[in-house]
Amino acid sequence: MDQYADNALIQSFLKIPEHQRLYQTYVDEKTKEAEEALDRAFQKYYVEIRLIRILSNTLKRHAIRYDQKRKQQNQRLLLILDQPASCEADTTTTNLDLIKDSEAIPVEQAVIEKEDRLEDKIENPALYHAIRSLTPRQRHVLESYYLKGMTDTEIATKEGVSQQSISKVRNITLSKLKTYLLEWDKHERCP
């Protein structure tokens, strides 16, 4: 075995505790069964290593081919929208600039606004339907309180109403949600 001590495959094989145990059993006992058990374990390990290597090389080749195809497509299909809008040399306006909608909401802002909606955060179907059953004002109070972390006073100031009014709306809304969820639960248990 000393002749294989420098072999990286043997070293990686023996790093596995089960394989170390099989090897030690073979060294200690020198029986045919121990030798066969060690040999079977090594053959299985070798097949796994070869399979991993083949898969790795295949994935690498596919990734390279994919990149080459993408580059080739990008060179063939140059975007006309990126071209200058006029033939004048000093213009920096592109065709894309001419068709942009000045009223359009940037994607980042649309995502942020969507994330501020309570129903977009709910995964439980019963709670989702309960939230959808609320009035816009009730949803707004819950979103402000729970998603934006605003206090009743801050919400009241923003809406121009009293803090007690916001507190009352929030409590009624929570009570309504509780009732809705209890009814949903009853219908789920007793269809």
Short mmCIF file of N, CA and C in Angstrom, two decimals:
data_model
loop_
_atom_site.label_atom_id
_atom_site.label_comp_id
_atom_site.label_asym_id
_atom_site.label_seq_id
_atom_site.Cartn_x
_atom_site.Cartn_y
_atom_site.Cartn_z
N MET A 1 0.82 -1.20 0.00
CA MET A 1 0.00 0.00 0.00
C MET A 1 0.86 1.26 0.00
N ASP A 2 2.10 1.14 0.45
CA ASP A 2 2.98 2.30 0.49
C ASP A 2 3.23 2.86 -0.90
N GLN A 3 3.18 2.00 -1.91
CA GLN A 3 3.40 2.46 -3.27
C GLN A 3 2.27 3.37 -3.76
N TYR A 4 1.10 3.28 -3.12
CA TYR A 4 -0.05 4.10 -3.51
C TYR A 4 -0.26 5.30 -2.59
N ALA A 5 0.64 5.51 -1.66
CA ALA A 5 0.46 6.57 -0.66
C ALA A 5 0.38 7.95 -1.29
N ASP A 6 1.04 8.15 -2.43
CA ASP A 6 1.03 9.46 -3.08
C ASP A 6 -0.13 9.63 -4.06
N ASN A 7 -0.90 8.59 -4.28
CA ASN A 7 -2.00 8.64 -5.22
C ASN A 7 -3.16 9.44 -4.62
N ALA A 8 -3.57 10.50 -5.31
CA ALA A 8 -4.63 11.39 -4.80
C ALA A 8 -5.96 10.66 -4.66
N LEU A 9 -6.25 9.76 -5.57
CA LEU A 9 -7.51 9.01 -5.51
C LEU A 9 -7.56 8.13 -4.27
N ILE A 10 -6.45 7.44 -3.99
CA ILE A 10 -6.38 6.57 -2.79
C ILE A 10 -6.49 7.43 -1.53
N GLN A 11 -5.80 8.56 -1.52
CA GLN A 11 -5.85 9.44 -0.35
C GLN A 11 -7.27 9.94 -0.10
N SER A 12 -7.96 10.35 -1.17
CA SER A 12 -9.34 10.83 -0.97
C SER A 12 -10.26 9.69 -0.55
N PHE A 13 -10.01 8.48 -1.05
CA PHE A 13 -10.79 7.30 -0.65
C PHE A 13 -10.63 7.03 0.84
N LEU A 14 -9.40 7.14 1.33
CA LEU A 14 -9.12 6.82 2.73
C LEU A 14 -9.51 7.95 3.70
N LYS A 15 -9.89 9.10 3.19
CA LYS A 15 -10.34 10.19 4.06
C LYS A 15 -11.73 9.89 4.63
N ILE A 16 -12.45 8.99 4.00
CA ILE A 16 -13.80 8.64 4.45
C ILE A 16 -13.66 7.62 5.59
N PRO A 17 -14.25 7.90 6.76
CA PRO A 17 -14.09 7.04 7.94
C PRO A 17 -14.44 5.57 7.68
N GLU A 18 -15.49 5.29 6.95
CA GLU A 18 -15.88 3.91 6.66
C GLU A 18 -14.79 3.20 5.86
N HIS A 19 -14.21 3.91 4.92
CA HIS A 19 -13.14 3.31 4.11
C HIS A 19 -11.88 3.10 4.95
N GLN A 20 -11.60 4.03 5.85
CA GLN A 20 -10.45 3.86 6.76
C GLN A 20 -10.64 2.60 7.60
N ARG A 21 -11.87 2.39 8.07
CA ARG A 21 -12.15 1.21 8.89
C ARG A 21 -11.96 -0.07 8.09
N LEU A 22 -12.45 -0.09 6.85
CA LEU A 22 -12.28 -1.27 5.99
C LEU A 22 -10.80 -1.55 5.72
N TYR A 23 -10.05 -0.48 5.47
CA TYR A 23 -8.62 -0.64 5.21
C TYR A 23 -7.90 -1.17 6.45
N GLN A 24 -8.24 -0.61 7.60
CA GLN A 24 -7.60 -1.05 8.85
C GLN A 24 -7.93 -2.51 9.14
N THR A 25 -9.17 -2.91 8.89
CA THR A 25 -9.57 -4.31 9.07
C THR A 25 -8.74 -5.21 8.15
N TYR A 26 -8.56 -4.80 6.92
CA TYR A 26 -7.77 -5.58 5.97
C TYR A 26 -6.31 -5.70 6.43
N VAL A 27 -5.73 -4.58 6.88
CA VAL A 27 -4.33 -4.59 7.33
C VAL A 27 -4.17 -5.48 8.56
N ASP A 28 -5.13 -5.40 9.48
CA ASP A 28 -5.03 -6.18 10.72
C ASP A 28 -5.29 -7.67 10.49
N GLU A 29 -6.28 -8.01 9.68
CA GLU A 29 -6.71 -9.41 9.56
C GLU A 29 -6.14 -10.13 8.34
N LYS A 30 -5.91 -9.42 7.26
CA LYS A 30 -5.40 -9.98 6.00
C LYS A 30 -6.25 -11.17 5.52
N THR A 31 -7.58 -11.04 5.65
CA THR A 31 -8.47 -12.12 5.20
C THR A 31 -9.02 -11.78 3.82
N LYS A 32 -9.50 -12.81 3.15
CA LYS A 32 -10.07 -12.65 1.81
C LYS A 32 -11.34 -11.79 1.88
N GLU A 33 -12.16 -11.99 2.93
CA GLU A 33 -13.39 -11.22 3.09
C GLU A 33 -13.09 -9.73 3.27
N ALA A 34 -12.08 -9.44 4.09
CA ALA A 34 -11.70 -8.04 4.32
C ALA A 34 -11.19 -7.41 3.03
N GLU A 35 -10.41 -8.19 2.27
CA GLU A 35 -9.88 -7.68 1.00
C GLU A 35 -11.01 -7.42 0.01
N GLU A 36 -11.98 -8.33 -0.07
CA GLU A 36 -13.10 -8.17 -0.98
C GLU A 36 -13.99 -6.98 -0.58
N ALA A 37 -14.20 -6.81 0.71
CA ALA A 37 -15.01 -5.68 1.19
C ALA A 37 -14.34 -4.36 0.84
N LEU A 38 -13.02 -4.29 1.05
CA LEU A 38 -12.26 -3.08 0.71
C LEU A 38 -12.29 -2.85 -0.79
N ASP A 39 -12.13 -3.90 -1.57
CA ASP A 39 -12.13 -3.80 -3.02
C ASP A 39 -13.49 -3.32 -3.54
N ARG A 40 -14.60 -3.86 -3.01
CA ARG A 40 -15.94 -3.44 -3.42
C ARG A 40 -16.17 -1.96 -3.10
N ALA A 41 -15.74 -1.55 -1.91
CA ALA A 41 -15.91 -0.15 -1.51
C ALA A 41 -15.12 0.77 -2.43
N PHE A 42 -13.90 0.35 -2.80
CA PHE A 42 -13.08 1.18 -3.68
C PHE A 42 -13.69 1.24 -5.08
N GLN A 43 -14.18 0.12 -5.58
CA GLN A 43 -14.79 0.11 -6.91
C GLN A 43 -16.01 1.04 -6.95
N LYS A 44 -16.83 0.97 -5.92
CA LYS A 44 -18.00 1.84 -5.85
C LYS A 44 -17.58 3.31 -5.80
N TYR A 45 -16.58 3.60 -4.98
CA TYR A 45 -16.06 4.96 -4.86
C TYR A 45 -15.51 5.44 -6.20
N TYR A 46 -14.77 4.59 -6.89
CA TYR A 46 -14.16 4.94 -8.16
C TYR A 46 -15.23 5.24 -9.22
N VAL A 47 -16.29 4.43 -9.25
CA VAL A 47 -17.38 4.67 -10.20
C VAL A 47 -18.04 6.02 -9.90
N GLU A 48 -18.26 6.32 -8.63
CA GLU A 48 -18.87 7.60 -8.25
C GLU A 48 -17.99 8.77 -8.68
N ILE A 49 -16.70 8.66 -8.45
CA ILE A 49 -15.76 9.72 -8.82
C ILE A 49 -15.78 9.92 -10.34
N ARG A 50 -15.75 8.83 -11.09
CA ARG A 50 -15.78 8.94 -12.56
C ARG A 50 -17.08 9.58 -13.03
N LEU A 51 -18.20 9.19 -12.43
CA LEU A 51 -19.48 9.75 -12.81
C LEU A 51 -19.51 11.26 -12.53
N ILE A 52 -19.03 11.64 -11.37
CA ILE A 52 -18.98 13.06 -11.02
C ILE A 52 -18.11 13.82 -12.02
N ARG A 53 -16.99 13.24 -12.39
CA ARG A 53 -16.08 13.89 -13.34
C ARG A 53 -16.74 14.03 -14.71
N ILE A 54 -17.42 12.98 -15.16
CA ILE A 54 -18.10 13.03 -16.46
C ILE A 54 -19.19 14.10 -16.44
N LEU A 55 -19.99 14.11 -15.36
CA LEU A 55 -21.05 15.11 -15.25
C LEU A 55 -20.49 16.52 -15.20
N SER A 56 -19.42 16.69 -14.46
CA SER A 56 -18.79 18.00 -14.34
C SER A 56 -18.29 18.49 -15.70
N ASN A 57 -17.63 17.61 -16.43
CA ASN A 57 -17.12 17.99 -17.76
C ASN A 57 -18.26 18.29 -18.72
N THR A 58 -19.32 17.49 -18.65
CA THR A 58 -20.47 17.72 -19.52
C THR A 58 -21.11 19.07 -19.22
N LEU A 59 -21.30 19.37 -17.95
CA LEU A 59 -21.88 20.66 -17.57
C LEU A 59 -21.00 21.81 -18.03
N LYS A 60 -19.71 21.64 -17.89
CA LYS A 60 -18.78 22.69 -18.30
C LYS A 60 -18.88 22.93 -19.81
N ARG A 61 -18.91 21.84 -20.59
CA ARG A 61 -19.01 21.98 -22.04
C ARG A 61 -20.33 22.64 -22.44
N HIS A 62 -21.42 22.24 -21.79
CA HIS A 62 -22.72 22.86 -22.10
C HIS A 62 -22.72 24.34 -21.76
N ALA A 63 -22.12 24.71 -20.66
CA ALA A 63 -22.06 26.12 -20.27
C ALA A 63 -21.26 26.92 -21.29
N ILE A 64 -20.16 26.37 -21.74
CA ILE A 64 -19.33 27.06 -22.74
C ILE A 64 -20.11 27.22 -24.04
N ARG A 65 -20.78 26.14 -24.48
CA ARG A 65 -21.57 26.22 -25.72
C ARG A 65 -22.71 27.23 -25.58
N TYR A 66 -23.35 27.25 -24.42
CA TYR A 66 -24.44 28.19 -24.19
C TYR A 66 -23.92 29.63 -24.30
N ASP A 67 -22.80 29.92 -23.66
CA ASP A 67 -22.21 31.26 -23.74
C ASP A 67 -21.87 31.62 -25.17
N GLN A 68 -21.30 30.68 -25.91
CA GLN A 68 -20.95 30.95 -27.31
C GLN A 68 -22.19 31.26 -28.14
N LYS A 69 -23.27 30.50 -27.93
CA LYS A 69 -24.51 30.75 -28.67
C LYS A 69 -25.08 32.12 -28.33
N ARG A 70 -25.07 32.46 -27.05
CA ARG A 70 -25.60 33.77 -26.63
C ARG A 70 -24.80 34.91 -27.26
N LYS A 71 -23.47 34.79 -27.25
CA LYS A 71 -22.63 35.83 -27.86
C LYS A 71 -22.91 35.94 -29.35
N GLN A 72 -23.05 34.79 -29.99
CA GLN A 72 -23.31 34.77 -31.43
C GLN A 72 -24.66 35.42 -31.73
N GLN A 73 -25.68 35.12 -30.94
CA GLN A 73 -27.00 35.73 -31.14
C GLN A 73 -26.95 37.23 -30.91
N ASN A 74 -26.25 37.64 -29.87
CA ASN A 74 -26.16 39.07 -29.57
C ASN A 74 -25.45 39.83 -30.68
N GLN A 75 -24.48 39.21 -31.32
CA GLN A 75 -23.77 39.87 -32.41
C GLN A 75 -24.64 39.92 -33.66
N ARG A 76 -25.42 38.87 -33.90
CA ARG A 76 -26.28 38.83 -35.08
C ARG A 76 -27.48 39.76 -34.94
N LEU A 77 -28.02 39.81 -33.75
CA LEU A 77 -29.26 40.55 -33.52
C LEU A 77 -29.00 41.85 -32.76
N LEU A 78 -28.21 42.71 -33.34
CA LEU A 78 -27.94 43.99 -32.70
C LEU A 78 -29.24 44.77 -32.57
N LEU A 79 -29.42 45.38 -31.45
CA LEU A 79 -30.66 46.10 -31.19
C LEU A 79 -30.72 47.40 -31.97
N ILE A 80 -31.78 47.56 -32.71
CA ILE A 80 -31.98 48.78 -33.47
C ILE A 80 -32.28 49.93 -32.51
N LEU A 81 -32.88 49.59 -31.36
CA LEU A 81 -33.25 50.64 -30.40
C LEU A 81 -32.03 51.34 -29.82
N ASP A 82 -30.89 50.67 -29.82
CA ASP A 82 -29.67 51.29 -29.28
C ASP A 82 -28.98 52.21 -30.28
N GLN A 83 -29.44 52.24 -31.50
CA GLN A 83 -28.83 53.07 -32.54
C GLN A 83 -29.21 54.54 -32.33
N PRO A 84 -28.39 55.47 -32.79
CA PRO A 84 -28.73 56.90 -32.68
C PRO A 84 -30.03 57.20 -33.44
N ALA A 85 -30.80 58.13 -32.91
CA ALA A 85 -32.09 58.47 -33.50
C ALA A 85 -31.94 59.22 -34.82
N SER A 86 -30.86 59.94 -34.98
CA SER A 86 -30.65 60.67 -36.23
C SER A 86 -29.25 60.39 -36.75
N CYS A 87 -29.01 60.81 -37.96
CA CYS A 87 -27.71 60.55 -38.60
C CYS A 87 -26.65 61.56 -38.19
N GLU A 88 -27.04 62.57 -37.45
CA GLU A 88 -26.07 63.59 -37.04
C GLU A 88 -25.07 62.98 -36.07
N ALA A 89 -23.82 63.34 -36.22
CA ALA A 89 -22.75 62.74 -35.43
C ALA A 89 -22.78 63.18 -33.97
N ASP A 90 -23.30 64.37 -33.70
CA ASP A 90 -23.23 64.90 -32.33
C ASP A 90 -24.44 64.54 -31.47
N THR A 91 -25.36 63.75 -31.96
CA THR A 91 -26.55 63.40 -31.18
C THR A 91 -26.28 62.20 -30.26
N THR A 92 -26.85 62.26 -29.07
CA THR A 92 -26.72 61.13 -28.13
C THR A 92 -28.06 60.47 -27.87
N THR A 93 -29.11 60.97 -28.51
CA THR A 93 -30.44 60.41 -28.33
C THR A 93 -30.58 59.13 -29.15
N THR A 94 -31.04 58.07 -28.48
CA THR A 94 -31.24 56.79 -29.18
C THR A 94 -32.72 56.61 -29.49
N ASN A 95 -33.02 55.63 -30.33
CA ASN A 95 -34.42 55.32 -30.64
C ASN A 95 -35.18 54.93 -29.38
N LEU A 96 -34.52 54.26 -28.46
CA LEU A 96 -35.15 53.86 -27.21
C LEU A 96 -35.57 55.07 -26.39
N ASP A 97 -34.72 56.12 -26.39
CA ASP A 97 -35.06 57.34 -25.65
C ASP A 97 -36.33 57.98 -26.20
N LEU A 98 -36.55 57.85 -27.50
CA LEU A 98 -37.72 58.48 -28.12
C LEU A 98 -39.03 57.77 -27.78
N ILE A 99 -38.96 56.48 -27.48
CA ILE A 99 -40.20 55.75 -27.22
C ILE A 99 -40.48 55.53 -25.74
N LYS A 100 -39.61 56.01 -24.87
CA LYS A 100 -39.83 55.84 -23.43
C LYS A 100 -41.06 56.60 -22.99
N ASP A 101 -41.81 56.02 -22.06
CA ASP A 101 -43.00 56.64 -21.50
C ASP A 101 -42.59 57.43 -20.26
N SER A 102 -42.76 58.73 -20.33
CA SER A 102 -42.35 59.56 -19.19
C SER A 102 -43.26 59.36 -17.98
N GLU A 103 -44.45 58.81 -18.20
CA GLU A 103 -45.40 58.56 -17.11
C GLU A 103 -45.20 57.19 -16.46
N ALA A 104 -44.39 56.35 -17.06
CA ALA A 104 -44.22 54.98 -16.55
C ALA A 104 -43.53 54.99 -15.19
N ILE A 105 -43.96 54.08 -14.34
CA ILE A 105 -43.36 53.92 -13.01
C ILE A 105 -42.15 53.00 -13.15
N PRO A 106 -41.00 53.40 -12.60
CA PRO A 106 -39.83 52.51 -12.67
C PRO A 106 -40.13 51.16 -12.02
N VAL A 107 -39.52 50.11 -12.53
CA VAL A 107 -39.76 48.76 -12.04
C VAL A 107 -39.47 48.66 -10.55
N GLU A 108 -38.37 49.26 -10.09
CA GLU A 108 -38.01 49.19 -8.68
C GLU A 108 -39.12 49.76 -7.80
N GLN A 109 -39.67 50.90 -8.23
CA GLN A 109 -40.74 51.53 -7.46
C GLN A 109 -42.00 50.67 -7.46
N ALA A 110 -42.32 50.06 -8.59
CA ALA A 110 -43.50 49.20 -8.67
C ALA A 110 -43.36 48.00 -7.75
N VAL A 111 -42.15 47.44 -7.68
CA VAL A 111 -41.91 46.29 -6.79
C VAL A 111 -42.06 46.72 -5.34
N ILE A 112 -41.49 47.86 -4.99
CA ILE A 112 -41.58 48.36 -3.61
C ILE A 112 -43.04 48.61 -3.24
N GLU A 113 -43.79 49.23 -4.16
CA GLU A 113 -45.20 49.50 -3.87
C GLU A 113 -45.99 48.21 -3.72
N LYS A 114 -45.67 47.22 -4.54
CA LYS A 114 -46.37 45.94 -4.44
C LYS A 114 -46.05 45.26 -3.12
N GLU A 115 -44.81 45.39 -2.65
CA GLU A 115 -44.42 44.76 -1.39
C GLU A 115 -45.10 45.41 -0.20
N ASP A 116 -45.64 46.62 -0.38
CA ASP A 116 -46.32 47.29 0.71
C ASP A 116 -47.78 46.87 0.84
N ARG A 117 -48.22 45.97 -0.01
CA ARG A 117 -49.60 45.48 0.07
C ARG A 117 -49.63 44.24 0.96
N LEU A 118 -50.54 44.25 1.90
CA LEU A 118 -50.64 43.18 2.89
C LEU A 118 -50.96 41.83 2.24
N GLU A 119 -51.88 41.83 1.28
CA GLU A 119 -52.27 40.55 0.69
C GLU A 119 -51.15 39.88 -0.10
N ASP A 120 -50.15 40.66 -0.52
CA ASP A 120 -49.01 40.08 -1.24
C ASP A 120 -48.05 39.35 -0.30
N LYS A 121 -48.19 39.56 0.98
CA LYS A 121 -47.30 38.93 1.96
C LYS A 121 -47.92 37.70 2.61
N ILE A 122 -49.20 37.46 2.38
CA ILE A 122 -49.93 36.39 3.05
C ILE A 122 -49.84 35.11 2.23
N GLU A 123 -49.47 34.00 2.89
CA GLU A 123 -49.40 32.71 2.23
C GLU A 123 -50.57 31.81 2.62
N ASN A 124 -51.15 32.02 3.78
CA ASN A 124 -52.27 31.22 4.27
C ASN A 124 -53.53 31.60 3.49
N PRO A 125 -54.18 30.64 2.80
CA PRO A 125 -55.36 30.96 1.99
C PRO A 125 -56.50 31.59 2.79
N ALA A 126 -56.74 31.09 3.99
CA ALA A 126 -57.83 31.63 4.81
C ALA A 126 -57.56 33.08 5.16
N LEU A 127 -56.34 33.36 5.60
CA LEU A 127 -56.00 34.74 5.97
C LEU A 127 -56.00 35.64 4.74
N TYR A 128 -55.56 35.12 3.60
CA TYR A 128 -55.57 35.90 2.37
C TYR A 128 -57.00 36.33 2.03
N HIS A 129 -57.94 35.39 2.07
CA HIS A 129 -59.34 35.73 1.77
C HIS A 129 -59.91 36.68 2.82
N ALA A 130 -59.51 36.50 4.05
CA ALA A 130 -59.97 37.40 5.11
C ALA A 130 -59.49 38.82 4.85
N ILE A 131 -58.22 38.97 4.49
CA ILE A 131 -57.66 40.30 4.19
C ILE A 131 -58.37 40.91 2.99
N ARG A 132 -58.64 40.09 1.97
CA ARG A 132 -59.31 40.59 0.76
C ARG A 132 -60.75 41.04 1.05
N SER A 133 -61.34 40.53 2.14
CA SER A 133 -62.71 40.90 2.47
C SER A 133 -62.79 42.26 3.18
N LEU A 134 -61.65 42.81 3.57
CA LEU A 134 -61.63 44.08 4.28
C LEU A 134 -61.87 45.25 3.33
N THR A 135 -62.30 46.36 3.92
CA THR A 135 -62.45 47.58 3.12
C THR A 135 -61.06 48.15 2.84
N PRO A 136 -60.93 49.00 1.82
CA PRO A 136 -59.61 49.60 1.55
C PRO A 136 -59.05 50.35 2.76
N ARG A 137 -59.90 51.03 3.49
CA ARG A 137 -59.42 51.78 4.66
C ARG A 137 -58.88 50.82 5.73
N GLN A 138 -59.60 49.73 5.97
CA GLN A 138 -59.15 48.75 6.97
C GLN A 138 -57.80 48.15 6.56
N ARG A 139 -57.68 47.81 5.27
CA ARG A 139 -56.40 47.27 4.78
C ARG A 139 -55.29 48.30 4.94
N HIS A 140 -55.60 49.55 4.61
CA HIS A 140 -54.60 50.62 4.72
C HIS A 140 -54.10 50.77 6.17
N VAL A 141 -55.02 50.73 7.11
CA VAL A 141 -54.63 50.87 8.52
C VAL A 141 -53.75 49.69 8.94
N LEU A 142 -54.13 48.47 8.55
CA LEU A 142 -53.30 47.30 8.90
C LEU A 142 -51.93 47.36 8.23
N GLU A 143 -51.89 47.74 6.95
CA GLU A 143 -50.61 47.85 6.24
C GLU A 143 -49.71 48.89 6.89
N SER A 144 -50.30 50.03 7.22
CA SER A 144 -49.51 51.10 7.85
C SER A 144 -48.97 50.65 9.20
N TYR A 145 -49.81 49.98 9.97
CA TYR A 145 -49.43 49.56 11.32
C TYR A 145 -48.44 48.40 11.30
N TYR A 146 -48.75 47.34 10.53
CA TYR A 146 -47.94 46.13 10.59
C TYR A 146 -46.80 46.09 9.58
N LEU A 147 -47.00 46.62 8.39
CA LEU A 147 -45.93 46.56 7.39
C LEU A 147 -44.97 47.75 7.49
N LYS A 148 -45.54 48.93 7.70
CA LYS A 148 -44.70 50.13 7.75
C LYS A 148 -44.25 50.47 9.16
N GLY A 149 -44.84 49.79 10.15
CA GLY A 149 -44.43 50.01 11.54
C GLY A 149 -44.86 51.35 12.11
N MET A 150 -45.90 51.93 11.54
CA MET A 150 -46.38 53.23 12.03
C MET A 150 -47.25 53.03 13.27
N THR A 151 -47.26 54.03 14.13
CA THR A 151 -48.14 53.99 15.30
C THR A 151 -49.52 54.51 14.91
N ASP A 152 -50.49 54.28 15.78
CA ASP A 152 -51.84 54.79 15.52
C ASP A 152 -51.82 56.31 15.37
N THR A 153 -51.01 56.97 16.19
CA THR A 153 -50.90 58.43 16.14
C THR A 153 -50.35 58.89 14.79
N GLU A 154 -49.30 58.21 14.30
CA GLU A 154 -48.71 58.58 13.00
C GLU A 154 -49.70 58.38 11.86
N ILE A 155 -50.44 57.29 11.92
CA ILE A 155 -51.45 57.02 10.88
C ILE A 155 -52.54 58.09 10.94
N ALA A 156 -52.96 58.41 12.16
CA ALA A 156 -54.01 59.42 12.35
C ALA A 156 -53.56 60.78 11.81
N THR A 157 -52.33 61.16 12.10
CA THR A 157 -51.80 62.44 11.63
C THR A 157 -51.77 62.46 10.10
N LYS A 158 -51.33 61.38 9.51
CA LYS A 158 -51.24 61.29 8.05
C LYS A 158 -52.63 61.37 7.40
N GLU A 159 -53.63 60.76 8.04
CA GLU A 159 -54.98 60.75 7.47
C GLU A 159 -55.84 61.93 7.93
N GLY A 160 -55.35 62.67 8.91
CA GLY A 160 -56.09 63.83 9.40
C GLY A 160 -57.29 63.45 10.24
N VAL A 161 -57.16 62.36 11.01
CA VAL A 161 -58.23 61.93 11.92
C VAL A 161 -57.64 61.74 13.31
N SER A 162 -58.48 61.39 14.26
CA SER A 162 -57.97 61.20 15.63
C SER A 162 -57.30 59.84 15.79
N GLN A 163 -56.44 59.77 16.77
CA GLN A 163 -55.74 58.51 17.08
C GLN A 163 -56.75 57.46 17.51
N GLN A 164 -57.77 57.87 18.25
CA GLN A 164 -58.79 56.93 18.71
C GLN A 164 -59.54 56.31 17.52
N SER A 165 -59.76 57.10 16.49
CA SER A 165 -60.45 56.61 15.30
C SER A 165 -59.64 55.49 14.63
N ILE A 166 -58.34 55.70 14.52
CA ILE A 166 -57.47 54.69 13.90
C ILE A 166 -57.42 53.44 14.77
N SER A 167 -57.30 53.64 16.08
CA SER A 167 -57.26 52.52 17.01
C SER A 167 -58.56 51.70 16.91
N LYS A 168 -59.68 52.39 16.81
CA LYS A 168 -60.97 51.72 16.71
C LYS A 168 -61.06 50.93 15.40
N VAL A 169 -60.63 51.54 14.30
CA VAL A 169 -60.66 50.85 13.00
C VAL A 169 -59.79 49.60 13.05
N ARG A 170 -58.61 49.72 13.63
CA ARG A 170 -57.68 48.58 13.71
C ARG A 170 -58.28 47.46 14.55
N ASN A 171 -58.85 47.79 15.71
CA ASN A 171 -59.43 46.77 16.58
C ASN A 171 -60.64 46.09 15.93
N ILE A 172 -61.49 46.87 15.28
CA ILE A 172 -62.65 46.30 14.58
C ILE A 172 -62.16 45.38 13.45
N THR A 173 -61.13 45.82 12.76
CA THR A 173 -60.58 45.03 11.65
C THR A 173 -60.02 43.70 12.16
N LEU A 174 -59.28 43.74 13.25
CA LEU A 174 -58.72 42.51 13.81
C LEU A 174 -59.84 41.57 14.27
N SER A 175 -60.88 42.14 14.84
CA SER A 175 -62.03 41.34 15.27
C SER A 175 -62.71 40.70 14.05
N LYS A 176 -62.85 41.48 12.98
CA LYS A 176 -63.45 40.98 11.75
C LYS A 176 -62.61 39.83 11.17
N LEU A 177 -61.29 39.98 11.19
CA LEU A 177 -60.40 38.93 10.70
C LEU A 177 -60.54 37.66 11.53
N LYS A 178 -60.61 37.84 12.84
CA LYS A 178 -60.75 36.69 13.73
C LYS A 178 -62.04 35.94 13.44
N THR A 179 -63.14 36.66 13.30
CA THR A 179 -64.43 36.05 13.00
C THR A 179 -64.38 35.31 11.67
N TYR A 180 -63.80 35.95 10.67
CA TYR A 180 -63.70 35.34 9.34
C TYR A 180 -62.90 34.04 9.41
N LEU A 181 -61.78 34.07 10.13
CA LEU A 181 -60.92 32.89 10.22
C LEU A 181 -61.60 31.76 11.00
N LEU A 182 -62.34 32.10 12.04
CA LEU A 182 -63.07 31.07 12.79
C LEU A 182 -64.14 30.42 11.92
N GLU A 183 -64.84 31.23 11.13
CA GLU A 183 -65.86 30.69 10.21
C GLU A 183 -65.20 29.81 9.16
N TRP A 184 -64.08 30.25 8.64
CA TRP A 184 -63.34 29.48 7.63
C TRP A 184 -62.94 28.12 8.21
N ASP A 185 -62.45 28.17 9.45
CA ASP A 185 -62.00 26.94 10.11
C ASP A 185 -63.17 25.98 10.30
N LYS A 186 -64.35 26.50 10.66
CA LYS A 186 -65.54 25.66 10.83
C LYS A 186 -65.91 24.98 9.52
N HIS A 187 -65.86 25.74 8.44
CA HIS A 187 -66.22 25.18 7.12
C HIS A 187 -65.20 24.16 6.65
N GLU A 188 -63.96 24.34 7.02
CA GLU A 188 -62.91 23.39 6.63
C GLU A 188 -63.08 22.07 7.37
N ARG A 189 -63.46 22.14 8.64
CA ARG A 189 -63.62 20.92 9.45
C ARG A 189 -64.90 20.18 9.12
N CYS A 190 -65.95 20.92 8.86
CA CYS A 190 -67.27 20.31 8.61
C CYS A 190 -67.78 20.75 7.24
N PRO A 191 -67.32 20.13 6.18
CA PRO A 191 -67.75 20.57 4.84
C PRO A 191 -69.20 20.26 4.56
#
